[in-house]
Structures are given as C-alpha cells and as structure tokens.
Amino acid sequence: MVTDKPSLDTVWQWLDALPDPEIPAISLTDLGIIRDLRWSGDTLEVTVTPTYSGCPATQVIAMDIETALNDRGIETLEIKTQLSPAWTTDWLTERGRARLADYGIAPPQPAGGPSACPLCKSSNVERISQFGSTPCKAQWRCTDCLEPFDYFKCI
Amino acid sequence: MSDPLFEFLCRMGDNALVLGHRVSEWCGVAPALEEDIALANTALDLVGQATLWLDLAAEVEGAGRDADALAFRRDVWDFRNLLLVEQPNGDFGQTMMRQFLFDAWHRAYLAALTDSSDTRIAAIAEKSLKEVTYHLDRSAETVIGLGDGTEESHRRMQTALDRLFPFVGEMFVTDEVDAAMITACIAPDPRSLRAGFDSYLAEVLAEAKLIQPSGDFSHKGGKSGARHSEHLGHMLTQMQWLQRAYPDATW
Ligand SMILES: [Zn+2]
C-alpha cells in the first residue's frame, strides 16, 4: 500500500515523460489520450481513450502506463478505456504538434492536409496515400524537394 | 429467437470481423505498396471495431464468453454478417467495389447509431464512424478512379458491380431483430436509409461511368443466419484454424 499518495500533478508529470510507442518523439500526454486521473481510495484510476479502434499500440500503452506507475510506487491502479467522446487530433497539445514537426511528421491541419513540407517548408505538397505506416498517418510528398513524408491525419 | 440485443450486436460485430478478415487477405499481395498498406489499415480498423461490438455482445449475453470466444468458437450458422461481406475478394476492383457498397451503408447506419438510446452502442458508433468516414472516402475515390479509368479497369469495375449488386438489398431488410431495436430506440429502421444510399450510389456511379444493374432481386440470409453462402465456411477454416487445431492455445 502506498502510504503517501503522490499528488495528481506529480502523476501527470510522470506520464508526461512516457513516449508514444509508435511515435516516440511525442509523449502520451502530448497525444491527448490520457483523459483523466483520479484517486479512488488507494487505487489510481487512469482513463485512456484509444486513438484508433484497431490500433495495436493501445495494449502496449496500457502496459507502459502500468509499468511506469508501478516503478514509481503506485501499486494498485485501474486503467479505464473510454470511447466517448472519441479521440480527436484536436487533443494533441501545442508541444506535441511542435515535436511532431521537428521529428519530420507534418502535424494535422483543419484543412485536411499538411500546411508545408516538414523538411524544406515548401507549401507545394501532394497526397500519395490516405494511409501510412501507422493508422494515424497518411503519406504525402513535397513537389519542390521531392521528399516523401508522413502527415498526421485529422480525425 | 435469442435476445434481440445480442443478435443485433453480433450482426454489427460479424460484419466488421468478416470484412476485416477478407480485407486482411490482401496483406502482402496488393497491387501496389500504398494499396497494401491502406487495405491492411482498413482491416485493422474493422477488426478493432469488431472487438468492441463482440465484447459488448458477450457482456450482454452474460454467458462468460468474450469477443475472442465469439470470433473463434462459433461456426458458420452462428454468424450474423451480411452476405456481401463474406463474398470472396476476387480482383482488386471487386474488393474495392464490395468495400464501397458496404462503407456507404455502414457510414449511414453508424451515423444513425450515434443517437442510440444505449450509450454503449452510441459510443462504439461514434468511434467507428470516424474511421468508416475515411474508409468511404477512399473506396468511393477508388471506384471512381477505376470506373472512369482505362478500358480494362472500367470493364472490371462494371463486372464487379454486376456481381455484387444483388447483395445490396440485404443491408436494408428489416426483420424482427430490427423491429425490437427500433421499438427500444436502439437502432434505426434499415429501410429508412435506403433512399439516401440510392442517391449517393447514383452520384458515385455516374462519376465512375458505371451502370447500376436493373432489377431488385436480392440474396438474403446472412444477417438472420438462415443461409450463408458457401464462402463463409471456407473463410472460417482459415480464420479459426488455430483455435480449432489447438483449443485454448495461448502465447
Ligand atoms: Zn520539401
């Protein structure tokens, strides 16, 4: 049993450091999938919203959260899956968007396509495919520097 | 008839599961790398949705089963998917035509389910709807691209439409399970979605330069489970192979 329960702010900071398993450049909190943290007695309840229903990372994410918090001394936790409201790319944090761009993945835009090539910043880009290496990405190409790149698609 | 809510949830789950498995058969052999990835992603979304529906079905049933037990331990006669989704892949054009016809119905049906009186169902529908919206974007775009493409791609898409069109009617049949869902405000009347589907279909087919087959004959028996086509049994021998050979295997 944890005698001194860490504050929720502290737990949020710990979760801030957990990378997304498929795009390690951003954290789980950057992704906006951790919706709520609360203590229920000595149990920490973590509410997680899946990005895509078939995303294979969902189970890894739950395991990563559990391991990280166990390592910090939280012994009993419950991970709750919440489907509604459905996850949206609007929940990506500003820091997450900046990190994606630095990593070479164009962040989602309301217009439905990247605003610029993440490499040369040209706005002359075209779509190759609506699907990419993971469910959350699409493949685009820059028509100036000719480099193909990933775009984090809007949902 | 068993509990209509359980039947309804199996129908939703089995449609997604059977089509998801069919589409996954393309993994590694699609005509282009981008298409291969797109098909695999679509399959993944559908199998994920199937898990949500079948887990809820198992919970409602309360017999100690889960989504895996429903997916891998039932035989053909217990499946409740539409006949359309169990039809073989054929060529790439036939696969995309099947996807388009299903997506167009699926999108409209899920949109209506977001207003379900059962909040668990509304939540799964809300989640699935986002994914199915871009499935439909892609399948409609591909049907148009190939229909209005080369002479050969046009011919193949028309052949695919002629072959699959007789499976469209089953999506809009209303039976006693639907009636129970309509009464409880859980799901819409499938018949109420037909007009919207028809006008959307006409729009896409016109752009694709394809001719909608005449006649309203429709194969039925998938969603009621009365009569599946022979293809489903063959598919299940592949999909359920491991659990049939090694029941309860874990790794
Ligand atoms: Zn560029």
Short mmCIF file of C-alpha atoms and ligand atoms in Angstrom, two decimals:
data_model
loop_
_atom_site.label_atom_id
_atom_site.label_comp_id
_atom_site.label_asym_id
_atom_site.label_seq_id
_atom_site.Cartn_x
_atom_site.Cartn_y
_atom_site.Cartn_z
CA MET A 1 0.00 0.00 0.00
CA VAL A 2 1.21 3.47 -0.82
CA THR A 3 1.32 5.44 2.39
CA ASP A 4 1.91 8.90 0.92
CA LYS A 5 -0.14 9.14 -2.21
CA PRO A 6 1.60 11.32 -4.80
CA SER A 7 -0.40 14.32 -5.94
CA LEU A 8 -2.16 14.07 -9.28
CA ASP A 9 0.09 16.85 -10.62
CA THR A 10 3.09 14.67 -9.87
CA VAL A 11 1.49 11.71 -11.65
CA TRP A 12 0.74 13.89 -14.68
CA GLN A 13 4.42 14.85 -14.77
CA TRP A 14 5.45 11.19 -14.70
CA LEU A 15 3.06 10.43 -17.55
CA ASP A 16 4.44 13.43 -19.45
CA ALA A 17 7.68 11.50 -19.78
CA LEU A 18 6.09 8.38 -21.30
CA PRO A 19 6.70 8.18 -25.06
CA ASP A 20 4.05 7.02 -27.51
CA PRO A 21 5.19 3.50 -28.53
CA GLU A 22 4.76 4.14 -32.26
CA ILE A 23 5.89 7.77 -32.43
CA PRO A 24 8.37 8.07 -29.54
CA ALA A 25 9.04 11.73 -30.39
CA ILE A 26 5.84 12.65 -28.57
CA SER A 27 4.54 11.63 -25.16
CA LEU A 28 1.24 10.04 -24.25
CA THR A 29 0.09 13.32 -22.75
CA ASP A 30 1.10 15.20 -25.94
CA LEU A 31 -1.16 12.80 -27.81
CA GLY A 32 -4.07 13.74 -25.54
CA ILE A 33 -5.19 10.18 -24.91
CA ILE A 34 -4.99 10.29 -21.11
CA ARG A 35 -8.30 11.89 -20.26
CA ASP A 36 -8.48 11.70 -16.51
CA LEU A 37 -6.55 10.76 -13.38
CA ARG A 38 -8.16 10.29 -10.01
CA TRP A 39 -7.65 8.53 -6.73
CA SER A 40 -10.36 6.16 -5.64
CA GLY A 41 -9.22 5.16 -2.18
CA ASP A 42 -5.75 3.71 -2.72
CA THR A 43 -6.42 2.91 -6.36
CA LEU A 44 -5.29 5.30 -9.05
CA GLU A 45 -7.77 5.38 -11.92
CA VAL A 46 -6.31 6.29 -15.30
CA THR A 47 -8.82 6.96 -18.08
CA VAL A 48 -7.43 6.37 -21.56
CA THR A 49 -9.13 6.97 -24.91
CA PRO A 50 -7.89 4.86 -27.84
CA THR A 51 -6.72 6.71 -30.96
CA TYR A 52 -7.98 4.14 -33.50
CA SER A 53 -10.13 1.15 -32.57
CA GLY A 54 -7.72 -1.32 -34.16
CA CYS A 55 -4.52 0.43 -33.10
CA PRO A 56 -2.14 -2.32 -31.91
CA ALA A 57 -0.36 0.22 -29.70
CA THR A 58 -3.39 0.51 -27.40
CA GLN A 59 -2.43 -2.53 -25.35
CA VAL A 60 1.23 -1.55 -25.23
CA ILE A 61 0.22 1.89 -23.99
CA ALA A 62 -1.80 0.41 -21.10
CA MET A 63 1.15 -1.80 -20.20
CA ASP A 64 3.60 1.11 -20.37
CA ILE A 65 1.44 3.23 -18.05
CA GLU A 66 1.13 0.38 -15.61
CA THR A 67 4.86 -0.35 -15.57
CA ALA A 68 5.87 3.29 -15.23
CA LEU A 69 3.49 3.94 -12.34
CA ASN A 70 4.38 0.68 -10.59
CA ASP A 71 8.03 1.75 -10.80
CA ARG A 72 7.06 4.98 -9.03
CA GLY A 73 5.49 3.02 -6.19
CA ILE A 74 1.85 3.09 -7.24
CA GLU A 75 0.81 -0.49 -6.68
CA THR A 76 -2.88 -0.51 -7.43
CA LEU A 77 -4.13 1.18 -10.50
CA GLU A 78 -7.02 0.68 -12.84
CA ILE A 79 -6.87 1.62 -16.48
CA LYS A 80 -10.28 2.55 -17.81
CA THR A 81 -10.97 2.70 -21.53
CA GLN A 82 -13.30 5.49 -22.57
CA LEU A 83 -14.67 5.52 -26.13
CA SER A 84 -16.82 8.64 -25.96
CA PRO A 85 -16.06 11.41 -26.65
CA ALA A 86 -13.99 9.79 -29.40
CA TRP A 87 -10.36 10.83 -29.62
CA THR A 88 -9.66 13.68 -32.00
CA THR A 89 -6.42 15.16 -33.26
CA ASP A 90 -7.65 18.44 -31.74
CA TRP A 91 -6.46 16.97 -28.42
CA LEU A 92 -2.82 16.98 -29.50
CA THR A 93 -1.02 19.56 -27.40
CA GLU A 94 0.85 22.51 -28.92
CA ARG A 95 4.05 20.95 -27.65
CA GLY A 96 3.06 17.65 -29.29
CA ARG A 97 2.43 19.38 -32.63
CA ALA A 98 5.80 21.11 -32.47
CA ARG A 99 7.55 17.86 -31.59
CA LEU A 100 5.89 16.06 -34.50
CA ALA A 101 7.05 18.75 -36.92
CA ASP A 102 10.63 18.62 -35.55
CA TYR A 103 10.58 14.86 -35.98
CA GLY A 104 9.57 15.19 -39.66
CA ILE A 105 5.87 14.37 -39.35
CA ALA A 106 3.58 17.16 -40.53
CA PRO A 107 1.04 17.89 -37.76
CA PRO A 108 -2.70 17.68 -38.53
CA GLN A 109 -4.40 20.73 -40.03
CA PRO A 110 -8.09 21.55 -40.09
CA ALA A 111 -7.85 21.83 -43.90
CA GLY A 112 -7.23 18.08 -44.04
CA GLY A 113 -3.69 18.22 -45.42
CA PRO A 114 -0.27 19.41 -44.29
CA SER A 115 0.40 23.14 -44.48
CA ALA A 116 4.03 22.65 -45.51
CA CYS A 117 6.77 20.11 -46.18
CA PRO A 118 8.39 19.40 -42.79
CA LEU A 119 11.84 19.43 -44.46
CA CYS A 120 12.04 22.45 -46.77
CA LYS A 121 8.83 24.18 -45.56
CA SER A 122 7.51 24.47 -49.11
CA SER A 123 3.73 24.59 -49.34
CA ASN A 124 3.76 22.65 -52.63
CA VAL A 125 2.74 19.24 -51.40
CA GLU A 126 0.61 16.39 -52.76
CA ARG A 127 -1.02 13.33 -51.28
CA ILE A 128 0.35 9.89 -52.14
CA SER A 129 -1.97 7.83 -49.96
CA GLN A 130 -4.55 8.39 -47.27
CA PHE A 131 -2.87 5.62 -45.26
CA GLY A 132 0.65 5.40 -43.89
CA SER A 133 2.93 3.35 -41.70
CA THR A 134 0.55 3.56 -38.73
CA PRO A 135 -3.24 4.07 -38.62
CA CYS A 136 -2.82 7.73 -37.64
CA LYS A 137 -0.70 8.78 -40.61
CA ALA A 138 -1.06 9.47 -44.32
CA GLN A 139 1.70 9.64 -46.94
CA TRP A 140 2.41 12.94 -48.67
CA ARG A 141 5.17 14.23 -50.93
CA CYS A 142 6.82 17.60 -51.41
CA THR A 143 6.83 18.62 -55.07
CA ASP A 144 9.76 21.01 -54.51
CA CYS A 145 12.32 18.95 -52.60
CA LEU A 146 10.60 15.71 -53.76
CA GLU A 147 10.88 14.18 -50.31
CA PRO A 148 8.01 11.90 -49.23
CA PHE A 149 6.84 12.48 -45.66
CA ASP A 150 4.28 11.38 -43.10
CA TYR A 151 1.28 13.53 -42.28
CA PHE A 152 -0.56 13.00 -39.01
CA LYS A 153 -4.11 12.91 -40.35
CA CYS A 154 -7.04 14.72 -38.82
CA ILE A 155 -9.79 12.69 -37.25
CA MET B 1 -35.07 -16.10 -31.32
CA SER B 2 -32.37 -15.36 -28.76
CA ASP B 3 -32.09 -11.93 -27.09
CA PRO B 4 -32.53 -9.42 -29.94
CA LEU B 5 -29.90 -7.08 -28.46
CA PHE B 6 -27.34 -9.88 -28.52
CA GLU B 7 -28.34 -10.72 -32.11
CA PHE B 8 -28.04 -7.09 -33.14
CA LEU B 9 -24.57 -6.73 -31.58
CA CYS B 10 -23.40 -9.95 -33.28
CA ARG B 11 -24.59 -8.55 -36.61
CA MET B 12 -22.55 -5.37 -36.13
CA GLY B 13 -19.52 -7.29 -34.89
CA ASP B 14 -19.68 -10.02 -37.52
CA ASN B 15 -19.94 -7.55 -40.40
CA ALA B 16 -16.77 -5.84 -39.23
CA LEU B 17 -15.00 -9.08 -38.39
CA VAL B 18 -15.75 -10.94 -41.62
CA LEU B 19 -14.98 -7.98 -43.85
CA GLY B 20 -11.88 -7.18 -41.80
CA HIS B 21 -10.62 -10.72 -42.28
CA ARG B 22 -11.43 -10.69 -46.00
CA VAL B 23 -9.57 -7.41 -46.50
CA SER B 24 -6.61 -8.68 -44.47
CA GLU B 25 -6.21 -11.47 -47.06
CA TRP B 26 -4.66 -8.79 -49.29
CA CYS B 27 -1.83 -8.11 -46.86
CA GLY B 28 1.44 -8.56 -48.74
CA VAL B 29 -0.13 -9.22 -52.16
CA ALA B 30 -1.96 -5.97 -53.04
CA PRO B 31 -1.25 -4.41 -56.46
CA ALA B 32 0.83 -1.53 -55.03
CA LEU B 33 2.57 -0.85 -51.74
CA GLU B 34 0.27 2.09 -50.88
CA GLU B 35 -2.79 -0.07 -51.54
CA ASP B 36 -1.35 -2.87 -49.45
CA ILE B 37 -0.88 -0.51 -46.50
CA ALA B 38 -4.31 1.04 -47.00
CA LEU B 39 -6.03 -2.35 -47.09
CA ALA B 40 -4.15 -3.57 -44.02
CA ASN B 41 -5.10 -0.39 -42.13
CA THR B 42 -8.73 -0.74 -43.13
CA ALA B 43 -8.71 -4.37 -41.97
CA LEU B 44 -7.16 -3.30 -38.68
CA ASP B 45 -9.86 -0.67 -38.08
CA LEU B 46 -12.60 -3.20 -38.85
CA VAL B 47 -11.16 -5.91 -36.61
CA GLY B 48 -10.80 -3.30 -33.84
CA GLN B 49 -14.44 -2.32 -34.29
CA ALA B 50 -15.46 -6.00 -34.29
CA THR B 51 -13.73 -6.43 -30.93
CA LEU B 52 -15.73 -3.55 -29.44
CA TRP B 53 -19.06 -4.90 -30.73
CA LEU B 54 -18.41 -8.53 -29.82
CA ASP B 55 -17.13 -7.69 -26.35
CA LEU B 56 -20.37 -5.84 -25.74
CA ALA B 57 -22.36 -8.75 -27.22
CA ALA B 58 -20.62 -11.14 -24.83
CA GLU B 59 -21.29 -8.80 -21.90
CA VAL B 60 -24.99 -8.57 -22.80
CA GLU B 61 -25.19 -12.34 -23.20
CA GLY B 62 -23.65 -12.87 -19.77
CA ALA B 63 -22.57 -16.43 -20.50
CA GLY B 64 -18.89 -15.94 -19.72
CA ARG B 65 -17.80 -15.54 -23.35
CA ASP B 66 -15.72 -12.69 -24.72
CA ALA B 67 -15.03 -11.26 -28.19
CA ASP B 68 -12.41 -13.94 -28.90
CA ALA B 69 -14.77 -16.75 -27.97
CA LEU B 70 -17.44 -15.31 -30.27
CA ALA B 71 -14.99 -14.80 -33.12
CA PHE B 72 -13.19 -18.11 -32.93
CA ARG B 73 -15.60 -20.58 -31.30
CA ARG B 74 -18.72 -20.15 -33.38
CA ASP B 75 -19.38 -21.97 -36.63
CA VAL B 76 -20.97 -20.67 -39.84
CA TRP B 77 -24.59 -20.97 -38.69
CA ASP B 78 -23.99 -18.68 -35.71
CA PHE B 79 -22.54 -15.84 -37.77
CA ARG B 80 -24.84 -12.90 -38.44
CA ASN B 81 -22.94 -10.89 -41.06
CA LEU B 82 -24.40 -9.67 -44.34
CA LEU B 83 -23.77 -11.96 -47.31
CA LEU B 84 -21.99 -9.07 -49.08
CA VAL B 85 -19.02 -9.03 -46.73
CA GLU B 86 -18.30 -12.77 -46.95
CA GLN B 87 -18.02 -12.71 -50.75
CA PRO B 88 -14.51 -13.55 -51.95
CA ASN B 89 -12.05 -10.80 -52.75
CA GLY B 90 -11.86 -11.52 -56.50
CA ASP B 91 -9.60 -8.97 -58.16
CA PHE B 92 -8.69 -5.62 -56.60
CA GLY B 93 -11.63 -3.95 -58.33
CA GLN B 94 -14.12 -6.42 -56.87
CA THR B 95 -12.62 -5.94 -53.40
CA MET B 96 -12.95 -2.16 -53.68
CA MET B 97 -16.50 -2.37 -55.06
CA ARG B 98 -17.52 -4.60 -52.13
CA GLN B 99 -15.85 -2.13 -49.75
CA PHE B 100 -17.61 0.83 -51.33
CA LEU B 101 -21.08 -0.73 -51.20
CA PHE B 102 -20.55 -1.76 -47.58
CA ASP B 103 -18.92 1.52 -46.48
CA ALA B 104 -21.77 3.59 -47.93
CA TRP B 105 -24.31 1.59 -45.88
CA HIS B 106 -22.05 1.31 -42.82
CA ARG B 107 -21.43 5.04 -42.64
CA ALA B 108 -25.13 5.91 -42.76
CA TYR B 109 -26.02 3.19 -40.27
CA LEU B 110 -23.32 4.19 -37.77
CA ALA B 111 -24.29 7.85 -38.06
CA ALA B 112 -27.82 6.89 -37.03
CA LEU B 113 -26.50 4.70 -34.19
CA THR B 114 -24.72 7.65 -32.59
CA ASP B 115 -28.23 8.63 -31.38
CA SER B 116 -28.88 5.18 -29.89
CA SER B 117 -30.71 5.06 -26.57
CA ASP B 118 -27.99 2.63 -25.42
CA THR B 119 -24.99 4.81 -24.60
CA ARG B 120 -22.54 1.91 -25.01
CA ILE B 121 -23.73 1.44 -28.59
CA ALA B 122 -23.68 5.18 -29.27
CA ALA B 123 -20.05 5.33 -28.04
CA ILE B 124 -18.85 2.48 -30.29
CA ALA B 125 -20.72 4.05 -33.22
CA GLU B 126 -19.15 7.45 -32.57
CA LYS B 127 -15.67 5.90 -32.53
CA SER B 128 -16.25 3.70 -35.61
CA LEU B 129 -17.90 6.47 -37.60
CA LYS B 130 -14.69 8.48 -37.76
CA GLU B 131 -12.83 5.54 -39.25
CA VAL B 132 -15.58 4.47 -41.62
CA THR B 133 -15.84 8.03 -42.95
CA TYR B 134 -12.32 7.83 -44.35
CA HIS B 135 -12.86 4.24 -45.49
CA LEU B 136 -15.72 5.53 -47.62
CA ASP B 137 -13.67 8.49 -48.89
CA ARG B 138 -11.08 6.07 -50.17
CA SER B 139 -13.37 3.35 -51.54
CA ALA B 140 -15.58 5.88 -53.37
CA GLU B 141 -12.49 7.60 -54.79
CA THR B 142 -11.10 4.25 -55.97
CA VAL B 143 -14.38 3.15 -57.56
CA ILE B 144 -14.48 6.46 -59.45
CA GLY B 145 -10.80 6.26 -60.43
CA LEU B 146 -11.04 2.70 -61.74
CA GLY B 147 -14.55 3.02 -63.22
CA ASP B 148 -13.55 6.12 -65.16
CA GLY B 149 -10.05 4.74 -65.85
CA THR B 150 -8.80 2.52 -68.64
CA GLU B 151 -10.97 0.29 -70.78
CA GLU B 152 -9.88 -2.72 -68.74
CA SER B 153 -10.34 -1.14 -65.31
CA HIS B 154 -13.79 0.08 -66.39
CA ARG B 155 -14.78 -3.38 -67.59
CA ARG B 156 -13.61 -4.98 -64.34
CA MET B 157 -15.47 -2.47 -62.16
CA GLN B 158 -18.69 -2.97 -64.13
CA THR B 159 -18.28 -6.75 -63.76
CA ALA B 160 -17.71 -6.32 -60.01
CA LEU B 161 -20.81 -4.12 -59.66
CA ASP B 162 -22.96 -6.57 -61.64
CA ARG B 163 -21.75 -9.41 -59.45
CA LEU B 164 -22.14 -7.65 -56.08
CA PHE B 165 -25.25 -5.56 -56.63
CA PRO B 166 -27.63 -8.46 -55.78
CA PHE B 167 -26.17 -8.38 -52.24
CA VAL B 168 -27.10 -4.72 -51.63
CA GLY B 169 -30.76 -5.36 -50.77
CA GLU B 170 -29.98 -7.38 -47.65
CA MET B 171 -28.49 -4.28 -45.97
CA PHE B 172 -31.94 -2.65 -45.99
CA VAL B 173 -34.11 -5.59 -44.94
CA THR B 174 -35.99 -5.10 -41.67
CA ASP B 175 -36.75 -8.21 -39.63
CA GLU B 176 -37.91 -9.00 -36.07
CA VAL B 177 -34.49 -8.21 -34.54
CA ASP B 178 -34.54 -4.79 -36.21
CA ALA B 179 -38.12 -4.28 -35.07
CA ALA B 180 -37.11 -4.87 -31.45
CA MET B 181 -34.18 -2.44 -31.83
CA ILE B 182 -36.42 0.20 -33.43
CA THR B 183 -39.01 -0.09 -30.65
CA ALA B 184 -36.30 0.37 -28.00
CA CYS B 185 -34.79 3.33 -29.94
CA ILE B 186 -31.52 1.40 -30.05
CA ALA B 187 -31.08 1.28 -33.83
CA PRO B 188 -32.70 2.84 -36.91
CA ASP B 189 -35.02 1.10 -39.33
CA PRO B 190 -32.69 -0.13 -42.11
CA ARG B 191 -35.39 0.69 -44.69
CA SER B 192 -35.20 4.35 -43.73
CA LEU B 193 -31.61 4.52 -45.00
CA ARG B 194 -32.33 3.20 -48.49
CA ALA B 195 -33.25 6.47 -50.21
CA GLY B 196 -30.10 8.24 -49.02
CA PHE B 197 -27.98 5.27 -50.06
CA ASP B 198 -29.56 5.12 -53.50
CA SER B 199 -28.99 8.77 -54.27
CA TYR B 200 -25.37 8.62 -53.07
CA LEU B 201 -24.80 5.44 -55.09
CA ALA B 202 -26.25 7.04 -58.22
CA GLU B 203 -23.96 10.04 -57.76
CA VAL B 204 -20.78 7.96 -57.40
CA LEU B 205 -21.67 5.54 -60.19
CA ALA B 206 -22.37 8.42 -62.56
CA GLU B 207 -18.96 9.88 -61.84
CA ALA B 208 -17.41 6.43 -62.24
CA LYS B 209 -19.24 5.97 -65.57
CA LEU B 210 -20.73 2.72 -64.30
CA ILE B 211 -24.26 1.46 -64.94
CA GLN B 212 -26.36 0.38 -61.98
CA PRO B 213 -27.84 -3.08 -62.73
CA SER B 214 -31.61 -3.18 -63.10
CA GLY B 215 -33.88 -5.39 -61.04
CA ASP B 216 -34.29 -5.61 -57.31
CA PHE B 217 -33.53 -9.28 -56.71
CA SER B 218 -31.55 -9.68 -53.53
CA HIS B 219 -29.75 -12.57 -51.87
CA LYS B 220 -30.70 -12.84 -48.21
CA GLY B 221 -29.98 -14.99 -45.20
CA GLY B 222 -26.66 -13.71 -43.85
CA LYS B 223 -27.81 -11.31 -41.17
CA SER B 224 -30.54 -13.69 -39.99
CA GLY B 225 -28.09 -16.60 -40.16
CA ALA B 226 -30.63 -18.65 -42.14
CA ARG B 227 -28.42 -19.24 -45.17
CA HIS B 228 -24.84 -18.14 -45.61
CA SER B 229 -23.04 -18.60 -48.90
CA GLU B 230 -20.52 -21.43 -49.10
CA HIS B 231 -17.68 -18.89 -48.96
CA LEU B 232 -18.03 -18.12 -45.25
CA GLY B 233 -17.29 -21.68 -44.16
CA HIS B 234 -14.10 -21.73 -46.21
CA MET B 235 -13.05 -18.40 -44.77
CA LEU B 236 -13.63 -19.58 -41.21
CA THR B 237 -11.40 -22.62 -41.73
CA GLN B 238 -8.59 -20.12 -42.25
CA MET B 239 -9.62 -17.55 -39.65
CA GLN B 240 -10.33 -20.11 -36.92
CA TRP B 241 -7.62 -22.58 -37.83
CA LEU B 242 -5.51 -22.08 -34.74
CA GLN B 243 -8.34 -22.30 -32.21
CA ARG B 244 -9.74 -25.35 -34.00
CA ALA B 245 -6.40 -27.13 -34.02
CA TYR B 246 -5.28 -26.03 -30.56
CA PRO B 247 -8.33 -25.05 -28.47
CA ASP B 248 -7.50 -22.56 -25.71
CA ALA B 249 -3.97 -22.04 -27.03
CA THR B 250 -2.26 -19.01 -25.52
CA TRP B 251 1.14 -17.48 -26.16
ZN ZN C 1 10.16 19.80 -49.23
#
